[in-house]
mmCIF file of C-alpha atoms in Angstrom:
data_model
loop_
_atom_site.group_PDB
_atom_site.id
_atom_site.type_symbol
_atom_site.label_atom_id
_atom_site.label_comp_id
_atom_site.label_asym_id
_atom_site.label_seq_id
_atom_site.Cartn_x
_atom_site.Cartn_y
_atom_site.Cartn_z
ATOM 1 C CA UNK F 1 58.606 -28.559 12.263
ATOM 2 C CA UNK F 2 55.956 -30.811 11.237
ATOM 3 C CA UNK F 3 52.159 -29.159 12.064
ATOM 4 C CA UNK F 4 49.723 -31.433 13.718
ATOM 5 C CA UNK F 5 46.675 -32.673 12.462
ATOM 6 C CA UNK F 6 43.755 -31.352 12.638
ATOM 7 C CA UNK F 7 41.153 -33.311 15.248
ATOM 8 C CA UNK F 8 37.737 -34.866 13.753
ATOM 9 C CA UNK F 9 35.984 -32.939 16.371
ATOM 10 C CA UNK F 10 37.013 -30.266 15.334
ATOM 11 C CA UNK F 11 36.329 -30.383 11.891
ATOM 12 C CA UNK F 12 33.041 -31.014 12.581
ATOM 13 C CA UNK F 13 32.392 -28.159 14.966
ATOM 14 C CA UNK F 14 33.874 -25.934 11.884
ATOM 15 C CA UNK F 15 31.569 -27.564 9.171
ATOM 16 C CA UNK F 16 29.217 -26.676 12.117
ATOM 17 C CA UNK F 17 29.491 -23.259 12.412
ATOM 18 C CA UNK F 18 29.547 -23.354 9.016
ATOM 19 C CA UNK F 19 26.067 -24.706 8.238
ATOM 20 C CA UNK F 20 24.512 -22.021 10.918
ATOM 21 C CA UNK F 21 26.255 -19.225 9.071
ATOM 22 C CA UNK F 22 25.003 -20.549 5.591
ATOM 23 C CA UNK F 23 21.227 -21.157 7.319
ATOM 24 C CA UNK F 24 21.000 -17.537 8.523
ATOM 25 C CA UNK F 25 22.427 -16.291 5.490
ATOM 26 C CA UNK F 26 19.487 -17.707 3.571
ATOM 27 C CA UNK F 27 16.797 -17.021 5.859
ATOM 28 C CA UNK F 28 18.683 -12.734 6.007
ATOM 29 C CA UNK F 29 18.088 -13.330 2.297
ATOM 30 C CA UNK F 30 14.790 -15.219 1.937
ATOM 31 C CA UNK F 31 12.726 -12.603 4.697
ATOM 32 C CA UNK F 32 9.160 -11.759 3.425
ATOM 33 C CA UNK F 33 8.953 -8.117 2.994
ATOM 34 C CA UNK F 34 6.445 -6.208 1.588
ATOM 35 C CA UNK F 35 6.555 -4.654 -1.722
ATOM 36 C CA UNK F 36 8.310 -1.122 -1.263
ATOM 37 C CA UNK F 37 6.417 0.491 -3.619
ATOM 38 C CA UNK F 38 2.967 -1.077 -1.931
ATOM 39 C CA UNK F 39 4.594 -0.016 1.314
ATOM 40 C CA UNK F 40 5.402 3.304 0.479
ATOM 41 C CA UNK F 41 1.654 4.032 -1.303
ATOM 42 C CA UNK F 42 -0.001 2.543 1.843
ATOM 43 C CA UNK F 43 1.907 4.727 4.371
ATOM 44 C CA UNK F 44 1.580 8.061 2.242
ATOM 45 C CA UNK F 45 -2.428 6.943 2.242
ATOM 46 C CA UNK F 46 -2.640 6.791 5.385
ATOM 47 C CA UNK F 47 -0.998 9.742 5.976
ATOM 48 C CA UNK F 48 -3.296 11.683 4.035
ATOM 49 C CA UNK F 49 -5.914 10.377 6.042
ATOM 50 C CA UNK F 50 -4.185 10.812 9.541
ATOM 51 C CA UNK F 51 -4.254 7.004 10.100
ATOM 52 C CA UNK F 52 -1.217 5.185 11.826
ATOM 53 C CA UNK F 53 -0.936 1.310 10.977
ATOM 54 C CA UNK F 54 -1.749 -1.160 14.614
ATOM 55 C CA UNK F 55 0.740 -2.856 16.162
ATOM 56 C CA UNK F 56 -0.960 -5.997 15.011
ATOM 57 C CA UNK F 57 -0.009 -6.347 11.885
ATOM 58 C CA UNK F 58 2.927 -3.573 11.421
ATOM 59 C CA UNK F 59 5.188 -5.243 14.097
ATOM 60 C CA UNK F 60 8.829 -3.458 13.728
ATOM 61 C CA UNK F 61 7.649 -1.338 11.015
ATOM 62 C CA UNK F 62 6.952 -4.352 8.851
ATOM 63 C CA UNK F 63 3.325 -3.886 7.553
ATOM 64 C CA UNK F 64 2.442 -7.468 6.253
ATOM 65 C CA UNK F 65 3.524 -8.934 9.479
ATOM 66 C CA UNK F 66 1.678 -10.539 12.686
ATOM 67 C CA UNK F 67 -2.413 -10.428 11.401
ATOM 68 C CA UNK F 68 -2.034 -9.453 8.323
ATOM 69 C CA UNK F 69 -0.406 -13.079 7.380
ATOM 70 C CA UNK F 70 -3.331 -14.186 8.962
ATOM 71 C CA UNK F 71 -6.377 -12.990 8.708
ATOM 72 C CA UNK F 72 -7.991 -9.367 9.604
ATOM 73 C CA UNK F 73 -11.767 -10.991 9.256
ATOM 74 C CA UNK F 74 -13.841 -7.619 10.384
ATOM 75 C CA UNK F 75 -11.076 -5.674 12.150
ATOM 76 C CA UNK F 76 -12.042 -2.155 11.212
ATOM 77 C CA UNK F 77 -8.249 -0.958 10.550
ATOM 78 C CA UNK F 78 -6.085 -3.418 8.545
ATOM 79 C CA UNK F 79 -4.450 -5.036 5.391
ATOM 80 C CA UNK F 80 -4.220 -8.476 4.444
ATOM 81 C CA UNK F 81 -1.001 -9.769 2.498
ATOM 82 C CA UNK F 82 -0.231 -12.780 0.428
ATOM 83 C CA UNK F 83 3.619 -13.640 0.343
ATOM 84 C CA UNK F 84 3.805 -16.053 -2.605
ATOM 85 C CA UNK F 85 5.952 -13.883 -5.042
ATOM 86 C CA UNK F 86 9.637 -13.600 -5.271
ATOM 87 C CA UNK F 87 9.455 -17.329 -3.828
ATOM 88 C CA UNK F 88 8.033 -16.487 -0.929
ATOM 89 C CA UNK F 89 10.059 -13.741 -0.120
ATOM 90 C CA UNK F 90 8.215 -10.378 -1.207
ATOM 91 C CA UNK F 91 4.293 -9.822 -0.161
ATOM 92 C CA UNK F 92 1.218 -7.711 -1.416
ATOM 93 C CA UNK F 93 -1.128 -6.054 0.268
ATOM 94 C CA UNK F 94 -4.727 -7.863 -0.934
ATOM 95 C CA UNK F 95 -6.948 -6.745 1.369
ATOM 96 C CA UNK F 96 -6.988 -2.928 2.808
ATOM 97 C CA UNK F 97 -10.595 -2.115 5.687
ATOM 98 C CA UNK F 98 -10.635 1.183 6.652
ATOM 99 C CA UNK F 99 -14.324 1.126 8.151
ATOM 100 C CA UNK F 100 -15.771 3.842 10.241
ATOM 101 C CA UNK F 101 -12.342 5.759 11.555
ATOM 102 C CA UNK F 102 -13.834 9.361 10.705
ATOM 103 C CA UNK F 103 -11.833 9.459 7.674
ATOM 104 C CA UNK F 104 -11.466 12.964 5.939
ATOM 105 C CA UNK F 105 -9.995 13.845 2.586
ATOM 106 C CA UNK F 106 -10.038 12.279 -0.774
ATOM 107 C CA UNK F 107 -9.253 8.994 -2.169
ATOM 108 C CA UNK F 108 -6.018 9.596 -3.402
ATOM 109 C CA UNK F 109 -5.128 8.565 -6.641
ATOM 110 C CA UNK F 110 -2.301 6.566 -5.550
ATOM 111 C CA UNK F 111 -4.532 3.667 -4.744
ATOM 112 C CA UNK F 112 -4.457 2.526 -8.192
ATOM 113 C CA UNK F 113 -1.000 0.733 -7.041
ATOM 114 C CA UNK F 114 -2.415 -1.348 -5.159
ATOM 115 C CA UNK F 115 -2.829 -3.596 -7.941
ATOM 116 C CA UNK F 116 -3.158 -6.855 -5.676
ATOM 117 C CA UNK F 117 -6.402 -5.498 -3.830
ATOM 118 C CA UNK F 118 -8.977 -8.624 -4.356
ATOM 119 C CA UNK F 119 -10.942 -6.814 -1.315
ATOM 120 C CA UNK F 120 -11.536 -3.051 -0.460
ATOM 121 C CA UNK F 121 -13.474 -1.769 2.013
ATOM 122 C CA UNK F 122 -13.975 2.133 3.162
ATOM 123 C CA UNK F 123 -17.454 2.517 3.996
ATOM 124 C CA UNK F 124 -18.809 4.680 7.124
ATOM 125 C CA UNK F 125 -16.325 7.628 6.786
ATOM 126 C CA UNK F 126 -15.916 11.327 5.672
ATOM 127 C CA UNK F 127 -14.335 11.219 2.610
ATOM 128 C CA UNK F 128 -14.974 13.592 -0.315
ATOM 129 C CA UNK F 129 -13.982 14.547 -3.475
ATOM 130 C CA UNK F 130 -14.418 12.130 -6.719
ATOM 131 C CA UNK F 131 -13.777 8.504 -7.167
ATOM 132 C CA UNK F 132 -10.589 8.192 -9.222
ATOM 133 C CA UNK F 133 -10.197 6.582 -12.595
ATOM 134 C CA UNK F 134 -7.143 4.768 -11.095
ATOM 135 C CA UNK F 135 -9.622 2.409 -9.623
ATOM 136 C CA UNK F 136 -9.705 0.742 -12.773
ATOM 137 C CA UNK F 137 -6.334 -0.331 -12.226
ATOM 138 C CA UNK F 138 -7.513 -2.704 -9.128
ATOM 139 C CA UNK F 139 -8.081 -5.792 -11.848
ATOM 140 C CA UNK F 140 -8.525 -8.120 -8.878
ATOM 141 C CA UNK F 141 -11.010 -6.369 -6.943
ATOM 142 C CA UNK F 142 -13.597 -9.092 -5.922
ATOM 143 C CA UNK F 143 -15.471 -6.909 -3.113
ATOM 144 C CA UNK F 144 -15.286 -3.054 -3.292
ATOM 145 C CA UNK F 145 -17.290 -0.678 -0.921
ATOM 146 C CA UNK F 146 -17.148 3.329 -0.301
ATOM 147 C CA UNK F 147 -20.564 3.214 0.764
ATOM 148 C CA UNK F 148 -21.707 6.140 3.269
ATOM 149 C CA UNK F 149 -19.169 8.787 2.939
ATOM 150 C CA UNK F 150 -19.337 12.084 0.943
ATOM 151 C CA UNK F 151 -18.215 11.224 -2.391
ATOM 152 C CA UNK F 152 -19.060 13.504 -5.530
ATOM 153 C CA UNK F 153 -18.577 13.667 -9.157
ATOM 154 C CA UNK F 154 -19.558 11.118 -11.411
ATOM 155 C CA UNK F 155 -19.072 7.349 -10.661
ATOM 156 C CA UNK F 156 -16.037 6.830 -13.181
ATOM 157 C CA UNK F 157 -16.214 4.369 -16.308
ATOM 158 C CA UNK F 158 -12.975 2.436 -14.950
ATOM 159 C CA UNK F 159 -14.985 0.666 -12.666
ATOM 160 C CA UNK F 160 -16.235 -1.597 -15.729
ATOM 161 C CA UNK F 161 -12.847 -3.286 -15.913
ATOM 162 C CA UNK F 162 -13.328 -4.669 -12.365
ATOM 163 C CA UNK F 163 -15.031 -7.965 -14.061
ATOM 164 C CA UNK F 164 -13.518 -9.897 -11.439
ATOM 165 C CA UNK F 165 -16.570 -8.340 -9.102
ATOM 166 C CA UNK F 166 -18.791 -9.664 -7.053
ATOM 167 C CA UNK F 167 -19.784 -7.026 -4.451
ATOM 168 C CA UNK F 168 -19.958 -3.828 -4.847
ATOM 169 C CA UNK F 169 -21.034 -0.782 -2.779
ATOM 170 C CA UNK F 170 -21.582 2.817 -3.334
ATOM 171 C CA UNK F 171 -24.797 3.319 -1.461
ATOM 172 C CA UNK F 172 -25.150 6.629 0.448
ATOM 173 C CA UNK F 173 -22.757 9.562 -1.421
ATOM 174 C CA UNK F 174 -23.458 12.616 -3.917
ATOM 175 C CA UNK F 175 -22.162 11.109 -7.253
ATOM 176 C CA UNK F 176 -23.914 13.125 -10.268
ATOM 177 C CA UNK F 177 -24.364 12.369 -13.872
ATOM 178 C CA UNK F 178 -25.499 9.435 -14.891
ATOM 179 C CA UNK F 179 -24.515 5.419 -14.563
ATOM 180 C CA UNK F 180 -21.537 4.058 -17.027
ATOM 181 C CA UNK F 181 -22.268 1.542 -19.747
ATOM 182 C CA UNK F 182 -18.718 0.497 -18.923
ATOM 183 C CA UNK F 183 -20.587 -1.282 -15.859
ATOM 184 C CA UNK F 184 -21.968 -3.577 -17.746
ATOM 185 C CA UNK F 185 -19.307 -5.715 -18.230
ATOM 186 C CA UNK F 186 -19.542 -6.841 -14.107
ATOM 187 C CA UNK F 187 -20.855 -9.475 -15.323
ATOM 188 C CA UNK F 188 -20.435 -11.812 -12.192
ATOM 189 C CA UNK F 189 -21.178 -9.116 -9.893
ATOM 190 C CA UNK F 190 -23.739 -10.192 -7.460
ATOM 191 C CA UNK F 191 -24.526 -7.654 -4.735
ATOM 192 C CA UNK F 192 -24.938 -4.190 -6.235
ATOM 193 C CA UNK F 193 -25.810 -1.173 -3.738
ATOM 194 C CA UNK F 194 -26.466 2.303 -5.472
ATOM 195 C CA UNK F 195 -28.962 3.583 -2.960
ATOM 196 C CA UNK F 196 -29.347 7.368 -2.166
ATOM 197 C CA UNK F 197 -25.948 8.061 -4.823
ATOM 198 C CA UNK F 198 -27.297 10.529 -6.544
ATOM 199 C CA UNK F 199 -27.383 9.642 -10.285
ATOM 200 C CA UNK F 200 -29.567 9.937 -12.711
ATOM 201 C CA UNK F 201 -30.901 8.857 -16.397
ATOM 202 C CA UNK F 202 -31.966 5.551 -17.297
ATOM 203 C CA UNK F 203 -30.350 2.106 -16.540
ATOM 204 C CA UNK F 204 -28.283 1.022 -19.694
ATOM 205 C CA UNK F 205 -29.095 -1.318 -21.518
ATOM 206 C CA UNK F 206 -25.373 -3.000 -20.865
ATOM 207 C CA UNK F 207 -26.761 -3.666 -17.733
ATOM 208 C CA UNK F 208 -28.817 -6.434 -19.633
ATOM 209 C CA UNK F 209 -25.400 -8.163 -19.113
ATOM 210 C CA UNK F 210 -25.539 -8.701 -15.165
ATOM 211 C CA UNK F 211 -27.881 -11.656 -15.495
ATOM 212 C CA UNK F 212 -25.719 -12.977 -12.123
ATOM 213 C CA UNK F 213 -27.243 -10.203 -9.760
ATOM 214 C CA UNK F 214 -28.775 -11.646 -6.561
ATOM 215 C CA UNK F 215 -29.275 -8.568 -4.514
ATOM 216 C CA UNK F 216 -29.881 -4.715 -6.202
ATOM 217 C CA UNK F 217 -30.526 -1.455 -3.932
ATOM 218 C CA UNK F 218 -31.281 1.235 -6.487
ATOM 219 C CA UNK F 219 -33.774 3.431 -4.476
ATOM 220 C CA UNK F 220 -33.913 7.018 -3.623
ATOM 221 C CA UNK F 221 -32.189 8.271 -6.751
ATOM 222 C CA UNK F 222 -32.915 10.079 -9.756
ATOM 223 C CA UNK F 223 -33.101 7.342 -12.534
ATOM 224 C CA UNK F 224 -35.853 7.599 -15.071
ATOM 225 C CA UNK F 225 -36.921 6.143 -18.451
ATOM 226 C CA UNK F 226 -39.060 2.706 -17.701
ATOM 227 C CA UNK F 227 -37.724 -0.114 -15.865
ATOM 228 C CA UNK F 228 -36.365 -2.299 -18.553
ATOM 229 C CA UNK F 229 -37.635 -5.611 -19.630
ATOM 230 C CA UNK F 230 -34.481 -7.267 -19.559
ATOM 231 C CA UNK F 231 -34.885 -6.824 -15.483
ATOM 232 C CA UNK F 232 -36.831 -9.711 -15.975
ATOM 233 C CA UNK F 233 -33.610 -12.035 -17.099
ATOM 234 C CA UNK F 234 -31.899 -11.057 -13.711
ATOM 235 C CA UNK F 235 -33.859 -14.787 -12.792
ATOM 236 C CA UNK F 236 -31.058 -14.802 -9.601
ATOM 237 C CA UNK F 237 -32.194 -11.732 -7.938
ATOM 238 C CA UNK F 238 -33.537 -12.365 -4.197
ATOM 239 C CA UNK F 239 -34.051 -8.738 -3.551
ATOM 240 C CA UNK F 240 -34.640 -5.735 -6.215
ATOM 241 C CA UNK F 241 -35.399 -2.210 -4.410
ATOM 242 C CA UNK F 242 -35.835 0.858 -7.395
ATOM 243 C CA UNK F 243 -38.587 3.004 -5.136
ATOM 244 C CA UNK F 244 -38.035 6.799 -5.023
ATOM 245 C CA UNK F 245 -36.446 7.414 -8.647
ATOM 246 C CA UNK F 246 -38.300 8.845 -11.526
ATOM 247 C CA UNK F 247 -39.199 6.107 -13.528
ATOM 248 C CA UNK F 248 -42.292 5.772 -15.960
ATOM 249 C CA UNK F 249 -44.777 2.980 -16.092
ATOM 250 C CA UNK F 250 -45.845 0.723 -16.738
ATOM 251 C CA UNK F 251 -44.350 -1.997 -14.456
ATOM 252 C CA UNK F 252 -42.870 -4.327 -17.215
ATOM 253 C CA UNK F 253 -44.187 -7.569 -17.424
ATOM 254 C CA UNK F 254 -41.206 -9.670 -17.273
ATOM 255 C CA UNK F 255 -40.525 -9.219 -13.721
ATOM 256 C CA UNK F 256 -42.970 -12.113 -13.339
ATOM 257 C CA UNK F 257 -40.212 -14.367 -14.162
ATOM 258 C CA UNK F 258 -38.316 -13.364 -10.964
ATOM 259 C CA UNK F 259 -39.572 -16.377 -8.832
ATOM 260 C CA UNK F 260 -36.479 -16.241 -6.555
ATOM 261 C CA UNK F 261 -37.429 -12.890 -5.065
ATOM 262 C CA UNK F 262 -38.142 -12.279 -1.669
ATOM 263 C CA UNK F 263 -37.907 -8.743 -1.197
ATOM 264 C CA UNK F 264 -39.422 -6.629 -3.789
ATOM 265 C CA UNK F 265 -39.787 -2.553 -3.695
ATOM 266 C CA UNK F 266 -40.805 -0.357 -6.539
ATOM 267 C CA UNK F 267 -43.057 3.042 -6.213
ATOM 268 C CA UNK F 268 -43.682 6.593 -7.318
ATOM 269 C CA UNK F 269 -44.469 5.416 -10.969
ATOM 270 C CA UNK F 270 -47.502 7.553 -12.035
ATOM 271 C CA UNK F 271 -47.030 8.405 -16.289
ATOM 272 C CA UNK F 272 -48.833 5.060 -17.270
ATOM 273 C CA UNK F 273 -50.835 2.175 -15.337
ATOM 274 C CA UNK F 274 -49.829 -0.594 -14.797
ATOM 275 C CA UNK F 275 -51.293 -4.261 -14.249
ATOM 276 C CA UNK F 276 -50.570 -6.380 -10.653
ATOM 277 C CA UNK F 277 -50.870 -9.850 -12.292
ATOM 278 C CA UNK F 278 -46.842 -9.764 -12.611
ATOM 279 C CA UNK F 279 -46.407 -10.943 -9.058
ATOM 280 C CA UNK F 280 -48.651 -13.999 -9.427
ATOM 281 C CA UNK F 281 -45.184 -16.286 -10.013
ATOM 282 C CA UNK F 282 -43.429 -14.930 -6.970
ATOM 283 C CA UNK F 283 -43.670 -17.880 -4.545
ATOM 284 C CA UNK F 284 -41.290 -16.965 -2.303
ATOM 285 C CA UNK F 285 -42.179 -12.875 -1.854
ATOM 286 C CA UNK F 286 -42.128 -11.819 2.038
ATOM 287 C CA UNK F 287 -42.020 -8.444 1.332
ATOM 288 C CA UNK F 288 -43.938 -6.547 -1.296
ATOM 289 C CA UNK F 289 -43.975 -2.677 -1.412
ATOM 290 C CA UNK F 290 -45.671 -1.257 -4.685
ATOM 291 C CA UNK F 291 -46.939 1.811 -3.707
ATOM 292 C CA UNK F 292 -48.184 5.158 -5.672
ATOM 293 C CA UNK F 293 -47.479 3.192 -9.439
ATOM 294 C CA UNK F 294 -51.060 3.937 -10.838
ATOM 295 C CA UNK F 295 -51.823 -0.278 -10.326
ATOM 296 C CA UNK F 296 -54.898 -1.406 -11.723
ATOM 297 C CA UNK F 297 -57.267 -4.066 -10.975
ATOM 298 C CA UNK F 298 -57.914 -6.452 -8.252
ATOM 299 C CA UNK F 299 -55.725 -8.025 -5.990
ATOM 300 C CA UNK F 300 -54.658 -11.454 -7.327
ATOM 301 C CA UNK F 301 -56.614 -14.426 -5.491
ATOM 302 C CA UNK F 302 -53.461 -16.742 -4.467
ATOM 303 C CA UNK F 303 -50.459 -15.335 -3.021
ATOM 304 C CA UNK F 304 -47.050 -17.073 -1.490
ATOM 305 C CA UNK F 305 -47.840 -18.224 1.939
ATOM 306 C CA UNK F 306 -44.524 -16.597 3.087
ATOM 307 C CA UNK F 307 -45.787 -12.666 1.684
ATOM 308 C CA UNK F 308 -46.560 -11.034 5.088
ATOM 309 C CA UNK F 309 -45.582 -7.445 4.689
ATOM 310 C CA UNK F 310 -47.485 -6.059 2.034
ATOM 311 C CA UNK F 311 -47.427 -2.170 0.788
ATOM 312 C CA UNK F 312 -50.198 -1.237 -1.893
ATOM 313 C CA UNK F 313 -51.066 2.287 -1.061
ATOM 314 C CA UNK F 314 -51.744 5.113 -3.312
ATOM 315 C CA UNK F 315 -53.050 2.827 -6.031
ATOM 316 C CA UNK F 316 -56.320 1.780 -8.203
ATOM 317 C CA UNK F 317 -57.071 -1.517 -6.988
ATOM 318 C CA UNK F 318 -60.678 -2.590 -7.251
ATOM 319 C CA UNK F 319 -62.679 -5.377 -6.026
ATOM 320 C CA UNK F 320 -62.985 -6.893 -2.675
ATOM 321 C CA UNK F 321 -60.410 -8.465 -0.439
ATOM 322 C CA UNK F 322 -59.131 -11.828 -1.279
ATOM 323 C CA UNK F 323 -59.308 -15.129 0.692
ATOM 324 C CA UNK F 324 -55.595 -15.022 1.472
ATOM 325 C CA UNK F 325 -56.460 -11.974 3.891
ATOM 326 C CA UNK F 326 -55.758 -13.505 7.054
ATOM 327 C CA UNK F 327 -54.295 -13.227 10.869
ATOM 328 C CA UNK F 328 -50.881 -12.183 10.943
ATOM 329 C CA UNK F 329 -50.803 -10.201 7.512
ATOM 330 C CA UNK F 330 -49.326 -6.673 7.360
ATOM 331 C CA UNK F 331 -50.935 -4.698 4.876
ATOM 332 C CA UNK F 332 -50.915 -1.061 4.156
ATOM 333 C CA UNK F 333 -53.564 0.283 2.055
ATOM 334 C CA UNK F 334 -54.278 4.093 1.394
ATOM 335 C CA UNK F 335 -57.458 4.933 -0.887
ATOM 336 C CA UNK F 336 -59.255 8.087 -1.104
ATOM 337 C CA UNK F 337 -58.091 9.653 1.492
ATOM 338 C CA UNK F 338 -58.398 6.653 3.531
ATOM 339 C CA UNK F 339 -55.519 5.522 5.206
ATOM 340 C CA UNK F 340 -55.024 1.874 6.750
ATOM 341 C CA UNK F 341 -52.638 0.291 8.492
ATOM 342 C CA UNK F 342 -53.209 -2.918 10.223
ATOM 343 C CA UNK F 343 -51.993 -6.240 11.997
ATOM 344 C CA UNK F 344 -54.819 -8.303 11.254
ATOM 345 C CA UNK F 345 -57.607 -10.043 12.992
ATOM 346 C CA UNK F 346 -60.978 -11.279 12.770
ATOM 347 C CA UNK F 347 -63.795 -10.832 14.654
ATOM 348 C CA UNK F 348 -65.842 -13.415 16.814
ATOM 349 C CA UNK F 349 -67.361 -15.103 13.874
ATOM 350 C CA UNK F 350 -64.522 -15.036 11.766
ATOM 351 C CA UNK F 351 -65.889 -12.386 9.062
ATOM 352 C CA UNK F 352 -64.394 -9.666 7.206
ATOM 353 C CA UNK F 353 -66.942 -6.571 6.143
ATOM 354 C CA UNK F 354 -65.556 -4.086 3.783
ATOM 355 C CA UNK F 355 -66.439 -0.311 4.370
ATOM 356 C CA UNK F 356 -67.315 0.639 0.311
ATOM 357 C CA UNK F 357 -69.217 -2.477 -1.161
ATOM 358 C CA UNK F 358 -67.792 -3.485 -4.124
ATOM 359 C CA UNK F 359 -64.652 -1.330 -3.777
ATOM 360 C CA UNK F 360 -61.117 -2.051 -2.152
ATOM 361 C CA UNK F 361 -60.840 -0.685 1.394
ATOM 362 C CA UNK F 362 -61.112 -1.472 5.445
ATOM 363 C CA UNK F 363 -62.440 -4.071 6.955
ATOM 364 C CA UNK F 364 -64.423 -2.202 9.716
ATOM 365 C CA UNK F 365 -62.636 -3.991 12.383
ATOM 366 C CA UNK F 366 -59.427 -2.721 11.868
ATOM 367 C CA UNK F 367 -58.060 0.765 12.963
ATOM 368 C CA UNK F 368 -58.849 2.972 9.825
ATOM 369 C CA UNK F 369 -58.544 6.845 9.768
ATOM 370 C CA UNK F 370 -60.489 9.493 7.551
#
């Protein structure tokens, strides 16, 4: 018995059913996933740390899912991924926040997988225990921050093979020892906080390599040796704080070539005097705080228009107040036991008086106290 042909329709229905299967065969195949071993280090992190991934961005157990393809921006708990490897099929973690969730424990080791990090961020927790070498492994690592948490040890060399670093915060631990030569070779790092740490011992003189710094918080530390002159090739910083360390005078020389600073703190330098004339260059200065450094001489007779907040106490100025003293300057002046601190005016005719002729001190309008 002869069979009967098959129908167009239905051949086409087959073919059909037969593209559909194909299609969701490739897309089964083609799924973004995250790495597993990213996955796995991420989940045994956070279970060291008694964290749970959100729902926004570990949808059906998936970590780089829902926000974490797009964006976390300041989300406190979260990973970013990019899913470009494997064509398109496999995704890294890049980005891991874990800010202020009353974190305990250490940094495990184990972060050193993460070798896709561009962006790390742990600041405002509990955490203890050292900084690991393995951080050297994060080659990516653009911004890094572990400030304010209870880190110890010292701050390990590994971080100098970060060059890719532009940010980078450890203000506000216990680290000992002293700072790494290895840092030196940050050398497009741009924001550098190291306040309240811990170290100690002079800056090194690799550090002459980080001629890109705009922005250096160094105070309230132990460093000591004099502040070197190659500070004053850092023409890019905006801010430079080194106040409470140990340092030795005198105030080099060269930090008159940074004209871009507007924020500029250094005190408690009392081995050798030191001159003022250095800040005569710095046109755009709002804040100046120089105070206890054994400065000599008299205050300089121009200043930047935009210097408001001024800090010269504990000191060995001479001479009398300049013409740039005028309404709406803050100045804070301590001499002799003399202490000053005043918002200030003038008086009906628009005079100043001095209290010791010939000496630097309070004009007898302002709120002084013996």
């Amino acid at each position: 018995m002869k069979s009967m042909p098959k129908s167009p329709r239905y051949t086409i229905l087959a073919f059909c059913f037969w593209c559909i299967h194909l299609l969701r065969s490739v897309e089964r195949s083609t799924a973004q996933t995250t790495d597993p071993s990213e996955a796995a280090t991420l989940h045994s992190i956070f279970q060291q740390w008694n964290i749970s991934a959100t729902s926004d961005w570990n949808i059906s157990g998936e970590l780089c899912s829902g926000v974490a393809l797009k964006g976390i921006g300041n989300v406190n708990l979260g990973i970013e991924c990019l899913c470009t490897f494997n064509n398109g099929s496999t995704c890294r973690i890049t980005r891991l926040r874990v800010v202020m969730q009353n974190v305990t424990g250490h940094i495990p080791e184990t972060i050193g997988n993460l070798t896709h990090l561009n962006y790390l961020a742990l600041d405002g927790n509990y955490l203890t225990g050292s900084l690991p070498s393995s951080i050297g492994n994060l080659r990516s690592m653009q911004y890094m921050s572990v400030s304010t948490n209870l880190l110890s040890g010292g701050i390990p060399k590994e971080l100098g093979n970060l060059r890719n670093l532009t940010n980078l915060g450890l203000g506000t631990n216990s680290f000992s020892g002293s700072l790494p030569p290895q840092m030196g070779n940050l050398i497009i790092l741009q924001e550098f906080n190291m306040d309240s740490i811990g170290v100690s011992g002079p800056i090194p003189s690799t550090f002459a390599n980080l001629v890109n710094l705009e922005r250096l918080w160094a105070f309230d530390n132990e460093l000591n040796g004099t502040i070197p002159d190659f500070t004053g090739n850092w023409t890019k910083l905006k801010i430079l704080k080194l106040h409470g360390n140990a340092f030795q005078g005198p105030i080099p020389s060269s930090l008159s070539s940074l004209a871009s600073l507007t924020d500029l703190q250094i005190g408690e330098i009392t081995s050798r005097s030191s001159s003022l004339a250095f800040i005569k260059g710095m046109r755009n200065l709002t804040t100046l705080f120089l105070g206890n450094n054994s400065l000599f001489g008299n205050l300089p007779s121009n200043k930047s228009s935009s210097l408001q907040n001024i800090d010269l106490s504990y000191n060995q100025l001479s001479g009398g107040l300049p013409s740039w003293i005028t309404q709406g300057l803050q100045l804070y002046v301590q001499k002799m036991h003399k202490v000053c601190y005043f918002h200030l005016y003038f008086s009906s005719d628009q005079t100043i008086h001095y209290i010791s002729k010939g000496e630097f001190g309070c004009p007898v309008e302002l709120n002084c106290n013996n």
